[in-house]
Amino acid sequence: MEAGFLKEERTGGSMSRWMKGDPRRALFGGVKLPPWRERHSVGAFRCSKCGWLDLYAGPQFEAK
């Protein structure tokens, strides 16, 4: 497992991305996101019986 965090991106909607490493505070608030930082789109799956959520990160979850 790799350490990372979730970041909401708003580009015509809202989408979560998993970002590798620890979040670093930007100069004027928010999170500093260097372009070289590894990032992946996040997909969520929900159990229709109990509501349990599983999150997965990878290129297969990119918006189409």
XYZ file of C-alpha atoms in Angstrom:
64
model
C 0.000 0.000 0.000
C 1.187 3.535 -0.744
C 0.469 6.614 1.366
C -1.581 9.341 -0.260
C -4.648 11.556 0.080
C -7.850 12.399 -1.798
C -8.215 15.740 -3.590
C -11.420 17.069 -5.120
C -10.967 18.541 -8.596
C -13.665 20.711 -10.143
C -13.511 20.796 -13.915
C -17.086 20.974 -15.171
C -18.140 18.873 -12.188
C -16.431 17.292 -9.224
C -14.078 14.329 -9.265
C -11.813 12.840 -6.604
C -8.202 12.044 -7.343
C -5.764 10.061 -5.237
C -2.485 11.946 -4.836
C 0.712 10.161 -3.805
C 2.466 11.315 -0.632
C 1.528 13.748 2.118
C -0.466 16.919 1.397
C 1.610 20.132 1.537
C -0.026 23.462 2.296
C 0.128 25.991 -0.552
C 1.202 29.590 0.058
C -2.347 31.029 0.015
C -4.197 27.985 1.379
C -5.277 24.795 -0.278
C -2.862 22.023 -1.241
C 0.358 22.403 -3.221
C 0.226 20.085 -6.250
C 3.479 19.838 -8.206
C 2.868 18.588 -11.779
C 5.185 15.604 -11.242
C 3.148 14.255 -8.299
C 1.590 10.873 -9.099
C -2.223 11.092 -9.297
C -5.038 8.726 -10.238
C -8.790 9.080 -10.679
C -10.889 7.412 -7.979
C -13.810 5.061 -8.492
C -16.270 4.074 -5.764
C -18.314 0.909 -5.417
C -21.211 0.578 -2.953
C -22.852 -2.568 -1.589
C -26.594 -2.261 -2.257
C -27.382 -4.348 0.865
C -25.260 -2.775 3.614
C -23.944 0.454 2.052
C -20.224 -0.418 2.464
C -18.018 1.681 0.160
C -14.789 0.558 -1.503
C -12.576 3.121 -3.246
C -10.110 2.252 -6.007
C -7.620 4.466 -7.846
C -6.472 3.975 -11.434
C -6.680 5.150 -15.041
C -9.818 3.076 -15.683
C -11.799 5.630 -13.642
C -10.968 8.647 -15.850
C -14.023 10.653 -16.977
C -15.077 9.874 -20.531
